[in-house]
Coordinates of C-alpha atoms and ligand atoms in Angstrom, one line a residue:
X21 CA 8.3 -19.8 10.7
X22 CA 9.7 -19.4 7.0
X23 CA 10.9 -17.0 4.5
X24 CA 11.2 -16.8 1.2
X25 CA 13.8 -14.5 -1.0
X26 CA 12.2 -12.5 -3.7
X27 CA 15.3 -10.5 -5.3
X28 CA 14.1 -8.1 -7.9
X29 CA 15.6 -7.7 -11.0
X30 CA 13.5 -4.8 -12.0
X31 CA 10.4 -7.4 -13.1
X32 CA 6.9 -4.6 -12.9
X33 CA 5.6 -8.5 -11.4
X34 CA 9.1 -8.7 -8.2
X35 CA 5.7 -7.6 -5.9
X36 CA 2.7 -9.8 -6.8
X37 CA 5.1 -13.1 -6.2
X38 CA 5.7 -11.9 -2.9
X39 CA 2.5 -11.2 -2.2
X40 CA 1.3 -14.6 -3.6
X41 CA 3.5 -16.6 -1.0
X42 CA 1.8 -14.5 1.6
X43 CA -1.1 -15.6 0.7
X44 CA 0.0 -18.6 0.7
X45 CA 0.7 -18.1 4.1
X46 CA 4.9 -18.3 4.3
X47 CA 6.1 -14.5 4.5
X48 CA 8.4 -13.5 1.9
X49 CA 10.3 -10.5 1.3
X50 CA 11.6 -8.5 -1.9
X51 CA 15.1 -7.7 -1.6
X52 CA 17.4 -6.2 -4.0
X53 CA 19.3 -8.1 -7.4
X54 CA 22.1 -7.7 -6.2
X55 CA 21.7 -8.7 -2.2
X56 CA 24.9 -10.8 -0.8
X57 CA 24.7 -14.6 -0.3
X58 CA 25.5 -13.5 3.5
X59 CA 22.4 -11.4 4.4
X60 CA 20.0 -14.5 2.5
X61 CA 21.3 -15.8 4.8
X62 CA 20.7 -13.6 8.1
X63 CA 17.4 -14.0 7.1
X64 CA 15.6 -15.2 10.3
X65 CA 14.1 -19.0 8.1
X66 CA 15.1 -18.3 5.3
X67 CA 13.9 -20.9 3.1
X68 CA 14.2 -20.5 -0.4
X69 CA 15.0 -17.7 -3.6
X70 CA 13.4 -16.8 -5.6
X71 CA 14.9 -14.6 -9.1
X72 CA 12.1 -12.0 -10.1
X73 CA 11.6 -11.3 -13.7
X74 CA 13.2 -8.3 -16.0
X75 CA 12.7 -6.2 -18.8
X76 CA 17.0 -7.1 -20.0
X77 CA 18.1 -10.0 -22.0
X78 CA 20.9 -11.9 -19.7
X79 CA 23.3 -12.5 -22.5
X80 CA 24.1 -8.2 -22.3
X81 CA 26.5 -7.3 -20.5
X82 CA 24.6 -4.2 -19.0
X83 CA 22.0 -6.5 -17.3
X84 CA 21.4 -7.1 -13.2
X85 CA 22.8 -10.1 -12.4
X86 CA 23.7 -11.8 -9.3
X87 CA 26.2 -13.9 -7.7
X88 CA 26.8 -17.6 -8.7
X89 CA 26.8 -18.8 -5.2
X90 CA 23.3 -17.4 -4.4
X91 CA 22.5 -21.3 -6.2
X92 CA 24.4 -22.9 -3.8
X93 CA 23.5 -21.7 -0.3
X94 CA 21.6 -24.2 0.6
X95 CA 17.9 -23.3 0.1
X96 CA 15.8 -24.0 -3.6
X97 CA 16.4 -21.8 -6.1
X98 CA 13.4 -20.4 -8.1
X99 CA 13.8 -18.2 -11.4
X100 CA 11.4 -16.9 -12.9
X101 CA 11.1 -15.4 -17.0
X102 CA 14.1 -13.1 -16.3
X103 CA 15.5 -15.2 -13.3
X104 CA 15.0 -18.7 -15.6
X105 CA 17.8 -16.8 -17.7
X106 CA 19.7 -16.0 -15.9
X107 CA 20.3 -19.4 -14.5
X108 CA 20.8 -21.0 -17.7
X109 CA 23.0 -18.7 -18.2
X110 CA 25.2 -19.0 -14.6
X111 CA 24.5 -22.8 -14.9
X112 CA 27.2 -23.3 -18.5
X113 CA 23.4 -23.1 -20.6
X114 CA 22.5 -20.5 -23.5
X115 CA 20.1 -17.7 -23.7
X116 CA 19.3 -16.0 -26.9
X117 CA 17.0 -13.7 -29.0
X118 CA 13.8 -15.8 -30.2
X119 CA 12.5 -15.0 -33.5
X120 CA 9.2 -14.0 -32.1
X121 CA 8.1 -13.4 -28.3
X122 CA 5.3 -14.8 -26.4
X123 CA 2.9 -11.8 -24.9
X124 CA -0.4 -13.2 -23.4
X125 CA -1.5 -16.7 -21.9
X126 CA -0.2 -19.4 -24.2
X127 CA -0.4 -22.8 -24.0
X128 CA 2.6 -24.7 -22.1
X129 CA 3.0 -28.6 -22.2
X130 CA 4.1 -29.9 -18.2
X131 CA 6.7 -32.2 -19.9
X132 CA 7.6 -33.4 -16.3
X133 CA 5.4 -33.6 -12.5
X134 CA 8.6 -33.1 -11.1
X135 CA 7.6 -31.3 -7.1
X136 CA 7.7 -28.0 -8.9
X137 CA 4.8 -28.8 -11.0
X138 CA 2.9 -31.6 -9.6
X139 CA -0.9 -31.7 -9.4
X140 CA -0.5 -29.8 -12.6
X141 CA -2.4 -30.6 -16.4
X142 CA -0.4 -31.9 -18.9
X143 CA -1.4 -28.5 -20.9
X144 CA -2.2 -25.3 -18.6
X145 CA -2.3 -21.3 -20.2
X146 CA 0.1 -19.7 -18.8
X147 CA 1.2 -15.8 -18.9
X148 CA 4.4 -14.7 -21.0
X149 CA 6.1 -11.7 -21.4
X150 CA 9.8 -12.4 -23.3
X151 CA 11.2 -12.4 -26.6
X152 CA 14.8 -13.8 -25.5
X153 CA 14.9 -17.8 -24.6
X154 CA 16.6 -20.6 -22.9
X155 CA 18.4 -22.1 -26.4
X156 CA 20.0 -24.9 -24.7
X157 CA 20.3 -26.4 -21.1
X158 CA 22.9 -26.6 -18.8
X159 CA 24.3 -29.5 -17.8
X160 CA 22.6 -31.9 -15.9
X161 CA 19.5 -30.2 -16.3
X162 CA 15.6 -31.4 -17.6
X163 CA 12.8 -29.8 -19.3
X164 CA 9.8 -29.5 -17.0
X165 CA 7.2 -27.4 -19.8
X166 CA 7.0 -26.4 -23.3
X167 CA 5.7 -23.8 -25.7
X168 CA 6.1 -24.0 -29.9
X169 CA 8.1 -21.1 -29.1
X170 CA 9.5 -22.2 -26.1
X171 CA 11.0 -25.5 -26.2
X172 CA 13.1 -24.7 -22.1
X173 CA 9.5 -22.8 -21.0
X174 CA 10.7 -25.2 -17.4
X175 CA 14.0 -26.8 -16.5
X176 CA 14.7 -28.0 -13.5
X177 CA 17.5 -29.6 -11.2
X178 CA 16.7 -31.9 -8.6
X179 CA 19.5 -32.6 -6.8
X180 CA 20.3 -29.2 -6.3
X181 CA 17.2 -28.1 -6.3
X182 CA 17.1 -25.3 -8.7
X183 CA 14.2 -24.3 -10.6
X184 CA 12.9 -21.8 -13.4
X185 CA 10.0 -21.5 -15.5
X186 CA 9.8 -18.8 -19.0
X187 CA 5.6 -17.9 -17.2
X188 CA 5.0 -15.9 -14.6
X189 CA 3.3 -17.8 -12.3
X190 CA 1.9 -15.0 -10.1
X191 CA -0.3 -13.6 -12.6
X192 CA -4.0 -14.6 -11.7
X193 CA -4.2 -15.5 -15.6
X194 CA -1.5 -18.4 -15.4
X195 CA -3.9 -21.8 -14.5
X196 CA -2.6 -22.8 -11.3
X197 CA 0.1 -20.0 -11.2
X198 CA -0.6 -20.3 -7.1
X199 CA -0.4 -23.9 -6.6
X200 CA 3.2 -23.5 -8.5
X201 CA 4.7 -20.8 -6.1
X202 CA 2.8 -23.1 -3.0
X203 CA 4.8 -26.6 -4.4
X204 CA 7.8 -24.0 -4.7
X205 CA 7.6 -22.8 -0.9
X206 CA 6.0 -25.9 0.5
X207 CA 7.2 -28.6 -0.5
X208 CA 10.1 -28.1 -2.2
X209 CA 10.8 -25.6 0.2
X210 CA 9.7 -27.2 3.1
X211 CA 8.0 -23.5 4.5
X212 CA 5.7 -23.9 7.3
X213 CA 1.9 -22.0 6.6
X214 CA 2.7 -19.9 9.9
X215 CA 2.2 -15.8 8.0
X216 CA -1.1 -15.8 9.1
X217 CA -3.2 -12.8 10.6
X218 CA -3.3 -13.5 13.8
X219 CA 0.1 -15.1 14.1
X220 CA 0.9 -11.5 12.2
X221 CA -0.7 -9.7 15.2
X222 CA 1.1 -12.0 17.4
X223 CA 4.6 -11.5 16.1
X224 CA 4.5 -7.5 16.3
X225 CA 2.9 -7.8 19.3
X226 CA 5.7 -9.6 21.1
X227 CA 7.9 -8.5 19.4
X228 CA 7.1 -4.7 20.3
X229 CA 7.3 -5.9 24.2
X230 CA 10.5 -6.9 23.7
X231 CA 12.0 -4.0 21.5
X232 CA 10.0 -1.4 23.7
X233 CA 11.1 -2.7 27.6
X234 CA 10.3 0.5 30.2
X235 CA 10.6 3.0 27.4
X236 CA 7.7 5.0 26.8
X237 CA 6.5 6.1 22.9
X238 CA 4.2 8.1 21.0
X239 CA 2.1 8.2 18.1
X240 CA 0.8 10.2 15.9
X241 CA -2.6 9.4 15.5
X242 CA -4.1 10.2 12.6
X243 CA -7.1 8.5 12.1
X244 CA -5.6 6.8 9.0
X245 CA -5.7 2.8 8.9
X246 CA -1.9 2.6 9.4
X247 CA -1.0 4.9 12.3
X248 CA -4.6 3.4 14.0
X249 CA -3.9 0.0 13.2
X250 CA -0.2 0.8 14.9
X251 CA -0.9 2.8 18.2
X252 CA -3.8 -0.7 18.5
X253 CA -1.1 -3.1 18.9
X254 CA 1.4 -1.2 20.1
X255 CA -1.2 -0.7 22.8
X256 CA -1.5 -4.2 23.3
X257 CA 2.5 -4.7 23.7
X258 CA 2.7 -1.1 26.3
X259 CA -0.4 -0.4 27.0
X260 CA 0.0 3.0 28.8
X261 CA 3.3 3.6 28.1
X262 CA 2.4 5.0 24.6
X263 CA 0.4 7.7 24.1
X264 CA -1.5 8.6 21.2
X265 CA -1.4 12.4 19.8
X266 CA -4.2 13.2 17.8
X267 CA -4.5 17.0 16.9
X268 CA -7.9 18.2 15.9
X269 CA -6.8 20.8 13.0
X270 CA -10.1 21.5 12.5
X271 CA -9.2 20.3 9.0
X272 CA -10.3 16.5 9.9
X273 CA -13.2 14.6 8.2
X274 CA -16.9 14.7 9.6
X275 CA -17.1 13.8 13.5
X276 CA -14.1 12.5 13.1
X277 CA -12.5 13.4 16.9
X278 CA -15.6 12.2 18.5
X279 CA -15.5 9.4 16.1
X280 CA -11.6 8.2 17.4
X281 CA -12.5 8.7 20.9
X282 CA -14.5 5.9 20.8
X283 CA -12.7 4.3 18.2
X284 CA -9.9 3.8 20.7
X285 CA -11.7 3.9 23.8
X286 CA -11.4 -0.2 24.0
X287 CA -7.5 0.2 23.8
X288 CA -5.2 0.3 26.5
X289 CA -3.0 3.7 25.5
X290 CA -3.3 7.1 26.7
X291 CA -5.2 8.7 24.1
X292 CA -4.6 12.7 23.6
X293 CA -6.6 14.8 22.2
X294 CA -5.3 18.3 21.2
X295 CA -8.1 21.0 19.5
X296 CA -6.3 22.5 17.6
X297 CA -8.5 24.2 15.2
X298 CA -8.3 27.8 16.3
X299 CA -4.6 28.0 15.9
X300 CA -4.6 26.5 12.6
X301 CA -7.5 28.8 10.6
X302 CA -5.6 31.9 13.0
X303 CA -2.9 30.8 10.9
X304 CA -4.0 29.7 7.6
X305 CA -6.3 33.2 7.2
X306 CA -5.7 35.1 3.4
X307 CA -3.5 32.5 2.8
X308 CA -4.7 30.9 -0.4
X309 CA -0.9 29.4 -2.5
X310 CA -1.7 25.3 -2.5
X311 CA 1.9 24.4 -1.3
X312 CA 1.7 27.1 2.1
X313 CA -0.9 25.9 3.4
X314 CA 0.6 22.9 3.1
X315 CA 3.7 24.3 4.5
X316 CA 1.6 26.1 7.3
X317 CA -0.1 23.3 8.3
X318 CA 2.3 20.9 8.4
X319 CA 4.7 22.7 10.6
X320 CA 2.1 24.0 13.4
X321 CA 1.1 20.0 13.5
X322 CA 5.1 20.0 14.2
X323 CA 5.0 21.8 16.8
X324 CA 2.1 21.2 18.6
X325 CA 3.3 17.3 18.1
X326 CA 7.2 18.1 19.6
X327 CA 5.8 20.2 22.5
X328 CA 3.4 16.9 23.7
X329 CA 6.3 14.4 22.7
X330 CA 8.3 16.0 25.5
X331 CA 5.6 16.4 28.1
X332 CA 5.6 12.8 27.7
X333 CA 8.9 11.9 28.2
X334 CA 9.0 9.5 25.8
X335 CA 12.5 8.0 24.0
X336 CA 11.0 6.3 21.2
X337 CA 8.2 7.8 17.7
X338 CA 5.9 4.9 17.1
X339 CA 5.1 5.4 13.2
X340 CA 2.7 3.2 10.7
X341 CA 4.7 3.1 7.3
X342 CA 4.6 -0.1 5.6
X343 CA 5.9 -2.0 3.2
X344 CA 4.9 0.2 0.5
X345 CA 6.0 3.2 2.1
X346 CA 9.6 1.9 2.2
X347 CA 9.7 1.0 -1.5
X348 CA 8.6 4.1 -2.2
X349 CA 11.5 5.5 -0.4
X350 CA 13.9 4.1 -2.3
X351 CA 14.6 2.1 1.0
X352 CA 13.9 -2.1 1.1
X353 CA 15.9 -2.6 4.4
X354 CA 14.7 -1.8 7.9
X355 CA 14.3 2.1 7.6
X356 CA 16.1 4.2 10.0
X357 CA 15.1 8.1 8.4
X358 CA 11.7 9.3 9.5
X359 CA 9.6 8.7 6.0
X360 CA 9.7 12.0 3.9
X361 CA 6.5 11.3 2.7
X362 CA 4.7 11.1 6.1
X363 CA 1.4 12.3 6.4
X364 CA 2.9 14.8 9.0
X365 CA 5.2 16.4 6.6
X366 CA 8.2 14.7 8.8
X367 CA 9.1 15.1 12.3
X368 CA 12.4 16.9 12.7
X369 CA 15.7 14.5 13.5
X370 CA 15.9 17.0 16.4
X371 CA 13.3 15.3 18.2
X372 CA 15.8 12.6 19.1
X373 CA 13.9 10.0 19.3
X374 CA 14.1 6.3 17.9
X375 CA 12.5 5.6 16.1
X376 CA 10.4 2.5 15.8
X377 CA 7.7 1.1 12.4
X378 CA 6.0 -2.4 13.6
X379 CA 4.3 -2.5 10.6
X380 CA 7.3 -1.9 8.6
X381 CA 6.9 -5.5 6.7
X382 CA 3.2 -5.6 5.8
X383 CA 1.4 -4.7 2.4
X384 CA -1.5 -2.7 2.9
X385 CA -4.7 -5.4 2.8
X386 CA -2.5 -7.3 5.4
X387 CA -2.6 -3.8 7.7
X388 CA -6.3 -4.1 7.1
X389 CA -6.9 -7.8 8.0
X390 CA -4.7 -7.3 11.4
X391 CA -6.1 -3.3 11.6
X392 CA -10.1 -5.7 12.1
X393 CA -9.1 -8.3 14.2
X394 CA -6.9 -6.2 16.0
X395 CA -10.4 -5.5 16.9
X396 CA -10.3 -1.3 14.8
X397 CA -14.2 -0.6 13.2
X398 CA -14.9 -1.3 9.6
X399 CA -15.2 1.9 9.4
X400 CA -11.1 2.3 10.2
X401 CA -10.3 -0.7 8.4
X402 CA -11.9 -0.6 5.7
X403 CA -11.0 3.7 5.0
X404 CA -10.8 6.0 2.0
X405 CA -6.9 7.1 2.1
X406 CA -7.4 10.5 3.7
X407 CA -4.2 14.1 2.8
X408 CA -2.1 14.9 5.5
X409 CA -3.3 18.7 4.9
X410 CA -6.7 17.6 5.1
X411 CA -10.0 19.4 3.7
X412 CA -7.6 22.6 3.8
X413 CA -6.7 20.9 0.1
X414 CA -10.0 20.3 -1.2
X415 CA -10.8 24.3 -0.1
X416 CA -10.0 26.0 -3.0
X417 CA -8.6 29.8 -1.9
X418 CA -8.8 30.9 1.7
X419 CA -9.4 28.3 4.3
X420 CA -12.2 29.2 6.4
X421 CA -14.0 27.7 9.2
X422 CA -17.3 28.1 7.1
X423 CA -15.9 26.5 4.2
X424 CA -14.0 23.4 5.9
X425 CA -17.9 23.0 7.6
X426 CA -19.5 22.9 4.3
X427 CA -16.5 20.7 2.7
X428 CA -16.9 18.3 5.4
X429 CA -20.5 17.8 5.4
X430 CA -21.0 17.5 1.3
X431 CA -18.2 14.4 1.5
X432 CA -19.6 12.7 4.6
X433 CA -22.7 13.1 2.6
X434 CA -20.7 11.4 -0.5
X435 CA -19.5 8.9 1.7
X436 CA -22.3 8.2 2.7
X437 CA -25.1 7.6 -0.2
X438 CA -21.7 5.1 -1.6
X439 CA -21.7 3.0 1.5
X440 CA -25.5 2.4 1.3
X441 CA -25.6 1.8 -2.2
X442 CA -22.5 -0.6 -1.7
X443 CA -20.0 1.3 -3.8
X444 CA -17.5 3.1 -1.1
X445 CA -15.0 0.6 -0.9
X446 CA -14.9 -0.2 -4.6
X447 CA -13.5 3.4 -5.3
X448 CA -9.9 4.6 -4.1
X449 CA -11.4 7.9 -2.5
X450 CA -15.0 10.2 -2.8
X451 CA -14.6 13.4 -1.7
X452 CA -15.8 17.1 -1.7
X453 CA -14.1 20.0 -3.0
X454 CA -15.7 23.3 -3.1
X455 CA -14.4 26.6 -5.5
X456 CA -13.8 30.0 -4.1
X457 CA -16.2 31.1 -6.8
X458 CA -20.0 31.7 -6.7
X459 CA -23.0 30.7 -9.2
X460 CA -27.1 31.8 -10.1
X461 CA -29.6 29.6 -9.2
X462 CA -32.5 29.1 -7.9
X463 CA -34.3 27.6 -4.9
X464 CA -37.5 27.9 -3.2
X465 CA -39.2 30.8 -6.2
X466 CA -36.6 33.2 -4.9
X467 CA -33.3 33.7 -6.8
X468 CA -30.5 32.4 -5.0
X469 CA -26.0 33.0 -5.3
X470 CA -24.5 30.5 -3.8
X471 CA -20.8 28.4 -3.8
X472 CA -21.0 25.3 -6.3
X473 CA -19.4 21.8 -4.7
X474 CA -17.3 19.6 -7.1
X475 CA -17.6 15.6 -6.3
X476 CA -14.4 13.9 -7.4
X477 CA -15.3 10.2 -6.7
X478 CA -11.7 8.0 -7.7
X479 CA -10.6 4.5 -8.9
X480 CA -7.2 3.5 -9.1
X481 CA -4.4 0.9 -8.1
X482 CA -1.6 2.3 -7.2
X483 CA -2.5 6.7 -6.5
X484 CA 0.2 6.6 -10.0
X485 CA -3.4 6.9 -12.2
X486 CA -6.9 7.3 -11.2
X487 CA -9.9 7.3 -13.2
X488 CA -13.2 9.0 -12.4
X489 CA -15.5 6.5 -11.1
X490 CA -18.5 6.1 -13.2
X491 CA -20.7 6.5 -10.6
X492 CA -24.8 6.0 -11.8
X493 CA -26.2 8.9 -12.6
X494 CA -29.4 8.1 -10.2
X495 CA -26.4 8.0 -7.7
X496 CA -25.0 11.0 -8.0
X497 CA -28.0 12.2 -8.6
X498 CA -29.2 11.5 -4.8
X499 CA -25.9 13.5 -3.9
X500 CA -26.4 16.2 -5.8
X501 CA -30.2 16.7 -4.4
X502 CA -28.8 16.0 -0.5
X503 CA -25.8 18.2 -0.7
X504 CA -27.8 21.6 -2.1
X505 CA -31.0 20.5 0.1
X506 CA -28.8 19.7 3.0
X507 CA -26.3 22.6 3.1
X508 CA -27.5 26.2 3.3
X509 CA -24.6 27.7 1.1
X510 CA -24.3 25.4 -2.1
X511 CA -27.2 25.3 -4.4
X512 CA -24.7 23.2 -7.6
X513 CA -23.2 20.3 -7.7
X514 CA -20.5 19.5 -10.2
X515 CA -19.1 15.7 -11.4
X516 CA -15.1 15.8 -11.9
X517 CA -14.5 13.5 -14.8
X518 CA -11.1 14.2 -14.6
X519 CA -8.2 10.9 -15.5
X520 CA -5.1 11.4 -13.8
X521 CA -2.8 12.0 -16.0
X522 CA -3.8 14.9 -16.1
X523 CA -5.6 15.6 -13.4
X524 CA -4.6 15.1 -9.8
X525 CA -6.6 13.5 -7.4
X526 CA -6.4 16.7 -4.7
X527 CA -7.6 19.7 -6.0
X528 CA -4.4 21.4 -4.6
Ligands
XMP620 P1 -3.1 13.8 -5.8 O1 -3.8 14.9 -5.7 O2 -1.5 14.0 -6.5 O3 -2.7 12.5 -5.1 O4 -2.8 13.5 -7.1 C1 -2.5 11.4 -4.4 C2 -3.3 10.2 -3.2 O5 -2.3 11.4 -2.3 C3 -2.6 12.3 -1.6 N1 -2.3 13.6 -1.5 C4 -1.3 14.0 0.0 N2 -0.8 12.7 1.0 N3 -0.1 15.3 1.7 C5 -0.8 13.6 1.5 O6 -0.2 13.0 3.1 C6 -0.4 16.0 1.2 O7 -0.1 16.8 0.9 C7 -1.0 15.2 0.4 N4 -1.1 15.6 -1.2 C8 -1.8 14.9 -1.9 C9 -3.9 12.4 -2.6 O8 -5.4 12.3 -1.3 C10 -4.1 10.7 -2.4 O9 -5.0 9.6 -2.4

């Protein structure tokens, strides 16, 4: 095994570096730029360090720095963009602002084919995003690449095994960027390509066997990909000592409970289905305020889960927290608090359960691969995300069992039609929203006065921003026809053409 640590100096591509290295088959983790050499040396199998890009100027007093010790802890170091400047400065070279910057694809001459740049042609188009340049080389360094405006676009000191590139090999536009990262991780750092899906699964199962030996654990199974994958994997480690608690709130997806029972029947865990829809609808009666709805649902869920977990006499709470959840929470070390944005709204710490997060080091696409290879159906591994409060946030106004059924059916039709046209996996989310108004229509020669359904289909990369999906009209027309034909309470369908911002993805 081998690991490459990426020190994050605030660059927008820091995680991309780590992901590319993992795609090559080498484990990589992003750490804050001020991580001490002593902490880095504790990383299991540390083989190399990459200093990321960043928006600051290395010569500015306030810019983020790392200790010079990092350059001599015994593993190779690669600096990218800001990291390249920082190395130059720490080693006695000079960094300054150039007359003009370089942004986008830039012709770059490869001047020396040492281990880092071997296999590259004499010229590549490389992605640049900088104004500062390395003006003079540190002693004992040589130039490996240059461009018109950056004579020192790459340097190295092979003796010390320190390298720098001004451009971004992690950005897919850079020609042979993957080759450069592979050269660094595999040829220079000598890390083995062992970060493969089956290996990840084996590691998680064997760690869980060790960590949870003789203990009973519970997990809140939502049917989402993360909790499903965590439950499936841990069931392979501790079998029936894991109880997966699935609460049917009445606000879940179409035929979700039956689906969960079927999907998990082949895993050796104890599956507890708690049918609580009556209780949820009773508590939601008359409530129209979105935040009140969320609170009621979250609190009820916690109460039910807590009770069931106590009955199991479990000492460990398993959560499907993944790497990006920890980044969002600002936690880059092993998480020790229950994540605040967890689907169920956060479980109380007084439950006195030890938290265990088997997927804590995986990116979402890795979780999808693990889910597939562990034996979870495609319907789970390729699923869209689903909000914790379920369809309650897609029913404007009061939530009733009848309205829940309308939204569920309409959302199912939308999903079916998108899957038929192979569009489902291309969009972030697709669902129906029910409005608390009625409009006039004409059906079977008679006037009707029924609910409208809003179809919301969105594209997004990170949930922070989103665009409405430009779905072909014939697909929208079929969705509309099926909704009004198959759901007797609906006579009108509208397509939501708002982006985020100013709208949010959900309507509440
Ligand atoms: P918005 O509506 O804020 O949604 O653009 C962004 C993403 O977050 C999901 N979402 C939630 N997830 N509990 C959750 O677990 C919630 O209360 C909640 N509200 C929104 C939403 O589905 C989308 O993926």
